[in-house]
Tab-separated table of C-alpha atoms and ligand atoms in Angstrom:
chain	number	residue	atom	x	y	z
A	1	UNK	CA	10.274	-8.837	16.400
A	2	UNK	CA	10.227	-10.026	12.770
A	3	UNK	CA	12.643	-10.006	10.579
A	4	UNK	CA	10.755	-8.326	8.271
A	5	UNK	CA	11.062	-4.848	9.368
A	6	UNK	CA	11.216	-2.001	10.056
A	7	UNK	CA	8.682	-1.273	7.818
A	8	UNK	CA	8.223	2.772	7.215
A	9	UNK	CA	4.739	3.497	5.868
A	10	UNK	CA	4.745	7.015	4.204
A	11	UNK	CA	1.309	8.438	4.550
A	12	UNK	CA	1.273	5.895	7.258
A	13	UNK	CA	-1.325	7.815	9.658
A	14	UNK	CA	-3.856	7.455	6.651
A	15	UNK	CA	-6.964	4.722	6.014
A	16	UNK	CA	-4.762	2.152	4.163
A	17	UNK	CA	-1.725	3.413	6.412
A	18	UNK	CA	-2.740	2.564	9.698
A	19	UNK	CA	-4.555	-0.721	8.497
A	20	UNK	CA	-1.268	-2.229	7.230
A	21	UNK	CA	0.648	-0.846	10.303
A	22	UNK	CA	-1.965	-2.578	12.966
A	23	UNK	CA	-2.005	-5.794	11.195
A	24	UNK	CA	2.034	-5.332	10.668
A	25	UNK	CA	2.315	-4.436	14.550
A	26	UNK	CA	-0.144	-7.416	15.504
A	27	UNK	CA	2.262	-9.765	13.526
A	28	UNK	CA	4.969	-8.362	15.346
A	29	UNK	CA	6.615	-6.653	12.902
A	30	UNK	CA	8.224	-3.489	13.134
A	31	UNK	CA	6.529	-0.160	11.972
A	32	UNK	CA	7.461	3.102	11.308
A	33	UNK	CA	4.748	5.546	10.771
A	34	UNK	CA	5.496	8.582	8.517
A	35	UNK	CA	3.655	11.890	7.889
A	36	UNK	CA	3.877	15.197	6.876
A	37	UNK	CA	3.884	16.178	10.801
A	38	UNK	CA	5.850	14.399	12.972
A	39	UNK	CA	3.558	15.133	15.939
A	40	UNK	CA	1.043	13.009	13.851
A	41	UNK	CA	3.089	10.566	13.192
A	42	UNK	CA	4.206	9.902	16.843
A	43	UNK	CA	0.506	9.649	18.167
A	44	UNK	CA	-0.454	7.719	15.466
A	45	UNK	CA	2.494	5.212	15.996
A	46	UNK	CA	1.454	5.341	20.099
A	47	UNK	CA	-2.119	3.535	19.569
A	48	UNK	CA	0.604	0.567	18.014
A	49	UNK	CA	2.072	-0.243	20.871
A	50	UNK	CA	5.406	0.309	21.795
A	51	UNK	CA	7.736	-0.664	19.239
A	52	UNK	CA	6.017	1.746	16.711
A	53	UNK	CA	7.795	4.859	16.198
A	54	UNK	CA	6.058	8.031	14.066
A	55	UNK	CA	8.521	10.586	12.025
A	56	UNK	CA	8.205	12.715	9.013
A	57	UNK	CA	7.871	10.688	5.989
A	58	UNK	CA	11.830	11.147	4.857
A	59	UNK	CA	12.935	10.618	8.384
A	60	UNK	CA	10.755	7.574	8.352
A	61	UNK	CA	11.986	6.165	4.707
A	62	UNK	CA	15.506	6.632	6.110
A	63	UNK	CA	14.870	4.277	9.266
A	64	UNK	CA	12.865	1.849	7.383
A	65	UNK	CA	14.203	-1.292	5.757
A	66	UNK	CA	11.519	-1.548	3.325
A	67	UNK	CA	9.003	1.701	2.717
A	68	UNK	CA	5.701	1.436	1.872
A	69	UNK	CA	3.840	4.909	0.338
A	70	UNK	CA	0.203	4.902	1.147
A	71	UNK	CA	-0.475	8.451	-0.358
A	72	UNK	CA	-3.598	10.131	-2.341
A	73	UNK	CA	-2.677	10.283	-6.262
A	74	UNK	CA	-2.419	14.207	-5.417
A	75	UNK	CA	0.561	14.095	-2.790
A	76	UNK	CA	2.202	11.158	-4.806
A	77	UNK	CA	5.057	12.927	-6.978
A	78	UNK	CA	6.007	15.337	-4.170
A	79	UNK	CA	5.779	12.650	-1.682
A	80	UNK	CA	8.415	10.350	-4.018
A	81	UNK	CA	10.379	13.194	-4.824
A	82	UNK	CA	11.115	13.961	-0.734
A	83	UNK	CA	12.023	10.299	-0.067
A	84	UNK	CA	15.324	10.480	-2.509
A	85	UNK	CA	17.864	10.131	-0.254
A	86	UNK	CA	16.202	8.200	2.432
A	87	UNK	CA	14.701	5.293	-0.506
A	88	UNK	CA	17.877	4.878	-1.994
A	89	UNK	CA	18.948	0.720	-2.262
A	90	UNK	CA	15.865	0.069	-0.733
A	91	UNK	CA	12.540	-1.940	-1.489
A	92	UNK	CA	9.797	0.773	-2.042
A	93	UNK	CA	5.828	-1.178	-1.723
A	94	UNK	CA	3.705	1.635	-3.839
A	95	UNK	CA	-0.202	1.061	-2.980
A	96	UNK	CA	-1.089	4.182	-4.699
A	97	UNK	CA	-3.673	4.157	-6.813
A	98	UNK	CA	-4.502	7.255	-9.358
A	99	UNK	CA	-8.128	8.081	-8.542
A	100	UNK	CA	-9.732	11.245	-9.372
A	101	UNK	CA	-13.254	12.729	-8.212
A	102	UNK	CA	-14.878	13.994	-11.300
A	103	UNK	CA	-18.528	13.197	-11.553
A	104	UNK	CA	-17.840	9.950	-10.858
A	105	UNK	CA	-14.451	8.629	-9.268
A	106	UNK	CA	-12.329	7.092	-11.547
A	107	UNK	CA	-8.800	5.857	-12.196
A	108	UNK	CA	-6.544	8.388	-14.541
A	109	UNK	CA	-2.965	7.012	-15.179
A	110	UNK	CA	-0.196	9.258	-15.514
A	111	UNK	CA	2.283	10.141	-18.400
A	112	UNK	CA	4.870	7.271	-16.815
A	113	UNK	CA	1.694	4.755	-17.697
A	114	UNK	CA	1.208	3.577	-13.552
A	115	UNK	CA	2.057	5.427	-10.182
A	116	UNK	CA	4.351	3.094	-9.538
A	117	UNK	CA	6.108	3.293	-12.542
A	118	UNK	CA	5.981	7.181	-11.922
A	119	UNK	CA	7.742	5.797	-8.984
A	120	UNK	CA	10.395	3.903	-10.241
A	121	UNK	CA	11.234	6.924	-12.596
A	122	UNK	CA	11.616	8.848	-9.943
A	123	UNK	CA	13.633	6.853	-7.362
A	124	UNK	CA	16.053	4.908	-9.844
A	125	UNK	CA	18.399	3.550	-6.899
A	126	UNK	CA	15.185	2.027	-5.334
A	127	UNK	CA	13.400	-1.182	-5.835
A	128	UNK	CA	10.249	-0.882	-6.328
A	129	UNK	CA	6.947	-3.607	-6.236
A	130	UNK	CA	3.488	-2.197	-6.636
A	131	UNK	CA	0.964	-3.853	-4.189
A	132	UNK	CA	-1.978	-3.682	-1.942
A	133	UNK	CA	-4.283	-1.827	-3.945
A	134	UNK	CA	-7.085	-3.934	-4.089
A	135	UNK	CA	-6.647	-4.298	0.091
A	136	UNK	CA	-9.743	-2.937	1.643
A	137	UNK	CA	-8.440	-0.810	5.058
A	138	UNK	CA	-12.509	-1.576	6.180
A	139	UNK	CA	-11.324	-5.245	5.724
A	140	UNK	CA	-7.928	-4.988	7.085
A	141	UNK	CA	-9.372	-3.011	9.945
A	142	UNK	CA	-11.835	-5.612	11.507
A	143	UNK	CA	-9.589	-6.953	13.295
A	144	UNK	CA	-11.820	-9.766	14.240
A	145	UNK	CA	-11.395	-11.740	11.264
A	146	UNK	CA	-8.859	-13.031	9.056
A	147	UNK	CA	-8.505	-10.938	5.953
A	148	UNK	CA	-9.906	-12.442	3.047
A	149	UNK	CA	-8.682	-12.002	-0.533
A	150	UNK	CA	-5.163	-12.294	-2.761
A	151	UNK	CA	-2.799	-9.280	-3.037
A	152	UNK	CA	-1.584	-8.853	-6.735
A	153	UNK	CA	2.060	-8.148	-6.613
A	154	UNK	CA	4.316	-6.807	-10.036
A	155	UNK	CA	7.903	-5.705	-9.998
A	156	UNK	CA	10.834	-6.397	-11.509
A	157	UNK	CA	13.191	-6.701	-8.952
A	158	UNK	CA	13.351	-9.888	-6.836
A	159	UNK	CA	14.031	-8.536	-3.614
A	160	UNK	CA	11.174	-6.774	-4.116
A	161	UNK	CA	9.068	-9.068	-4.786
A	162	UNK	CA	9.949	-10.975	-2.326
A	163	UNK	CA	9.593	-7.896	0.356
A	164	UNK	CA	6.412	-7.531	-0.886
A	165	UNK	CA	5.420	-11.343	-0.504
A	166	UNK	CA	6.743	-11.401	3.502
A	167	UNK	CA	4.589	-8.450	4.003
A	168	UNK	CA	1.185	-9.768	2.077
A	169	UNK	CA	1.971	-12.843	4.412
A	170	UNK	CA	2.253	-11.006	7.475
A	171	UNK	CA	-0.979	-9.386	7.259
A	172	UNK	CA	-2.752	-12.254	6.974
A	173	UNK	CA	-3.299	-12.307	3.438
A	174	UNK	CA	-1.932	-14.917	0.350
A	175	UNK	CA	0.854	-13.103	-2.320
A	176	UNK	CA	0.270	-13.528	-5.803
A	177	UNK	CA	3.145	-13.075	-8.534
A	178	UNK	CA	1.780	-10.692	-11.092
A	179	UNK	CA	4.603	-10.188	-13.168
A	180	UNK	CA	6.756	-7.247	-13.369
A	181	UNK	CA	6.405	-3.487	-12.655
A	182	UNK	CA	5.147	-2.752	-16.263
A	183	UNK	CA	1.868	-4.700	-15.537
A	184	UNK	CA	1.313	-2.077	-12.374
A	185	UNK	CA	-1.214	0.205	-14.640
A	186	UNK	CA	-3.665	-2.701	-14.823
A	187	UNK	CA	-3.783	-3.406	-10.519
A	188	UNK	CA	-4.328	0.529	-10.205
A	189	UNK	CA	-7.203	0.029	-12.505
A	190	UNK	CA	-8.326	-2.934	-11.163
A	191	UNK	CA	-8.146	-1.252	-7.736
A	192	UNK	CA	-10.951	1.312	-9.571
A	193	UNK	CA	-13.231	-1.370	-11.061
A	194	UNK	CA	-13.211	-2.553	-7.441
A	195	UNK	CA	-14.673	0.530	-6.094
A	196	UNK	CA	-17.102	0.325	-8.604
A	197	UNK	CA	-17.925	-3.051	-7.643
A	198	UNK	CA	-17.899	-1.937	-4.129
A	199	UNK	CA	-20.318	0.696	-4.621
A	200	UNK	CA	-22.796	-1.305	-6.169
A	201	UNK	CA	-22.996	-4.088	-3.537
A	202	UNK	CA	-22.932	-1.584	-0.806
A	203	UNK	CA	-19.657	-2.538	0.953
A	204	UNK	CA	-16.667	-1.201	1.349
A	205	UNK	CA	-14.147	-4.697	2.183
A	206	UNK	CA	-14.751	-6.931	-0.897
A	207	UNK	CA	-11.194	-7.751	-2.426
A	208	UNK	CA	-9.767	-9.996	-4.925
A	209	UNK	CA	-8.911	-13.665	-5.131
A	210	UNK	CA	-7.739	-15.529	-7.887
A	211	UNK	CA	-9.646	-18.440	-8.593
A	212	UNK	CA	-8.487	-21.844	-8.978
A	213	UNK	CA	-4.480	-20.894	-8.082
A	214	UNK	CA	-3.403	-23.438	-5.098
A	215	UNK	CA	-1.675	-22.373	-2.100
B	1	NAP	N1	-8.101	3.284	1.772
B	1	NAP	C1	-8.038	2.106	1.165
B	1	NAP	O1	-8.787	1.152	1.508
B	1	NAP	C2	-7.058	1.868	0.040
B	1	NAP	C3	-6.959	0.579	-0.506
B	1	NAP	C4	-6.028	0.349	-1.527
B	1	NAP	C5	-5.232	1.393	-1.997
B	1	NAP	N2	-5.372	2.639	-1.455
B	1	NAP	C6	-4.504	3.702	-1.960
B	1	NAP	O2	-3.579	4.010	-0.926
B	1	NAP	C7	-3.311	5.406	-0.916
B	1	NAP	C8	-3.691	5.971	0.468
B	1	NAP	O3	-5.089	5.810	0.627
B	1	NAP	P1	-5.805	6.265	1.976
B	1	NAP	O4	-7.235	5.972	1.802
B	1	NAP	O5	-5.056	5.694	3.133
B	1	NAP	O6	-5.551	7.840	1.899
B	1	NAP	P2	-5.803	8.963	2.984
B	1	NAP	O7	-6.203	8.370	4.287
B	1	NAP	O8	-6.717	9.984	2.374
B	1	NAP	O9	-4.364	9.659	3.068
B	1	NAP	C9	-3.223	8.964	3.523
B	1	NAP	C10	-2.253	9.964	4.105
B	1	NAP	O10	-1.655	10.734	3.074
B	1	NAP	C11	-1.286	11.998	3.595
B	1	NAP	N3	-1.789	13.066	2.712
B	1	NAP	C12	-3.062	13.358	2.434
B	1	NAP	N4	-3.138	14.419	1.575
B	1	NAP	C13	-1.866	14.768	1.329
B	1	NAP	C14	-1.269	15.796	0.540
B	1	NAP	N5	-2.016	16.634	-0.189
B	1	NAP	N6	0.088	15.879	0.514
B	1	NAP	C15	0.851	15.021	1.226
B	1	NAP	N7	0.324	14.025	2.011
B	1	NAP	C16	-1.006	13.908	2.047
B	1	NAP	C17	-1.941	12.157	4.977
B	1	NAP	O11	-0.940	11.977	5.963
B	1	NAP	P3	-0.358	13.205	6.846
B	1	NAP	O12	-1.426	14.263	6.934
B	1	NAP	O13	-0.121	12.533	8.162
B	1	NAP	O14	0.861	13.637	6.143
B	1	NAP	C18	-2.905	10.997	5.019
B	1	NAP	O15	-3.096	10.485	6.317
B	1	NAP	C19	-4.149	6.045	-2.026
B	1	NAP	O16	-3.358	6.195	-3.181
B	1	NAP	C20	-5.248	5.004	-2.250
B	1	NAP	O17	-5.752	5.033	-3.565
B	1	NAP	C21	-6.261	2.906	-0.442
């Protein structure tokens, strides 16, 4: 097993969720898979293999050595709010992304300015990194091909950036330093222009690579 883990993904038996946690598992990293029902979380984790383990999301964040929340903009603040204890001194990956279905889908930032700044508010003994929000799960779930694309990371906390980096790696994907936690607003709205983009080519895996940057 890597050293990596265990990696607790709240909202893990989701789309994005269960992407990340089969390409995690595949690179034989350790997953935890969280939900609001443990029941859930446990069958979810059982199509993994056998070192997945399911639990509620706070039981999960407290097992994990780095959590990653993979929640709808709607469950996000009560979501944070019930992984206090559990996220404390820890490296918290937010992929959130602050969508809302109007007339047309589209990205609505909250009062802290990013959901993962909303997250760092809320969790000040955690470390947080905002990531993965331009990952397609469609992409990440074709497990037949190597996932294309770069995965914009900010945060202002080393370790997790660096967290955040081992995990981009592990999926198959190439980690991309973009600056701290303040510049979070602008992947969550990139992560909307991409559904837009998305939409109008009629896929659903494009992603994001940043051109002329050598590995
Ligand atoms: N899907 C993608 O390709 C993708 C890509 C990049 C970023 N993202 C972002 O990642 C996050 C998760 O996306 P997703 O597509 O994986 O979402 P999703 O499948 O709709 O939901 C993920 C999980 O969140 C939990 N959940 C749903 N509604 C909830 C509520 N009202 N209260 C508490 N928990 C709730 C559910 O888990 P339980 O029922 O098991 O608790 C669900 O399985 C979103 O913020 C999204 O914008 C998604």
């Amino acid at each position: 097993m890597s050293a990596l883990g265990p990696v607790a993904i709240v909202g893990g038996t989701g789309r994005l969720g269960m992407a990340l946690a089969r390409r995690l598992s595949r690179a034989e990293v350790q997953v935890i898979i969280g939900s609001r029902d443990p029941a859930k979380a446990k069958s979810a984790a059982a199509s993994l293999g056998a070192a997945a383990r399911g639990l509620s999301n706070a039981d999960a964040a407290a097992a994990g050595r780095v959590i990653v929340l993979s929640v709808p903009y709607a469950a996000h603040r009560v979501t944070v709010e019930s992984l206090a204890a559990g996220a404390a001194g820890k490296v918290v990956i937010d992929t959130a992304v602050p969508l809302v279905t109007g007339e047309v889908q589209h990205v609505d930032l909250p009062p802290a300015g990013s959901l993962a700044l909303e997250t760092a508010a809320l969790l000040p003994d955690a470390k947080v990194a905002a990531a993965f929000h331009t990952v397609s799960s469609a992409m990440l779930n074709d497990l037949e091909r190597p996932p294309h694309g770069d995965v914009l990371i900010c945060a202002d906390d080393t370790n997790a950036k660096e967290a955040a980096e081992g995990l981009v790696r592990a999926v198959g994907m190439r980690p991309v330093d973009a600056g701290g936690l303040s510049h979070s607003h602008a992947l969550e709205h990139l992560a909307g222009l991409l559904l837009v983009v998305n939409r109008r080519y009629r896929r659903r895996d494009l992603g994001i690579t940043i051109a002329g940057l050598e590995d």
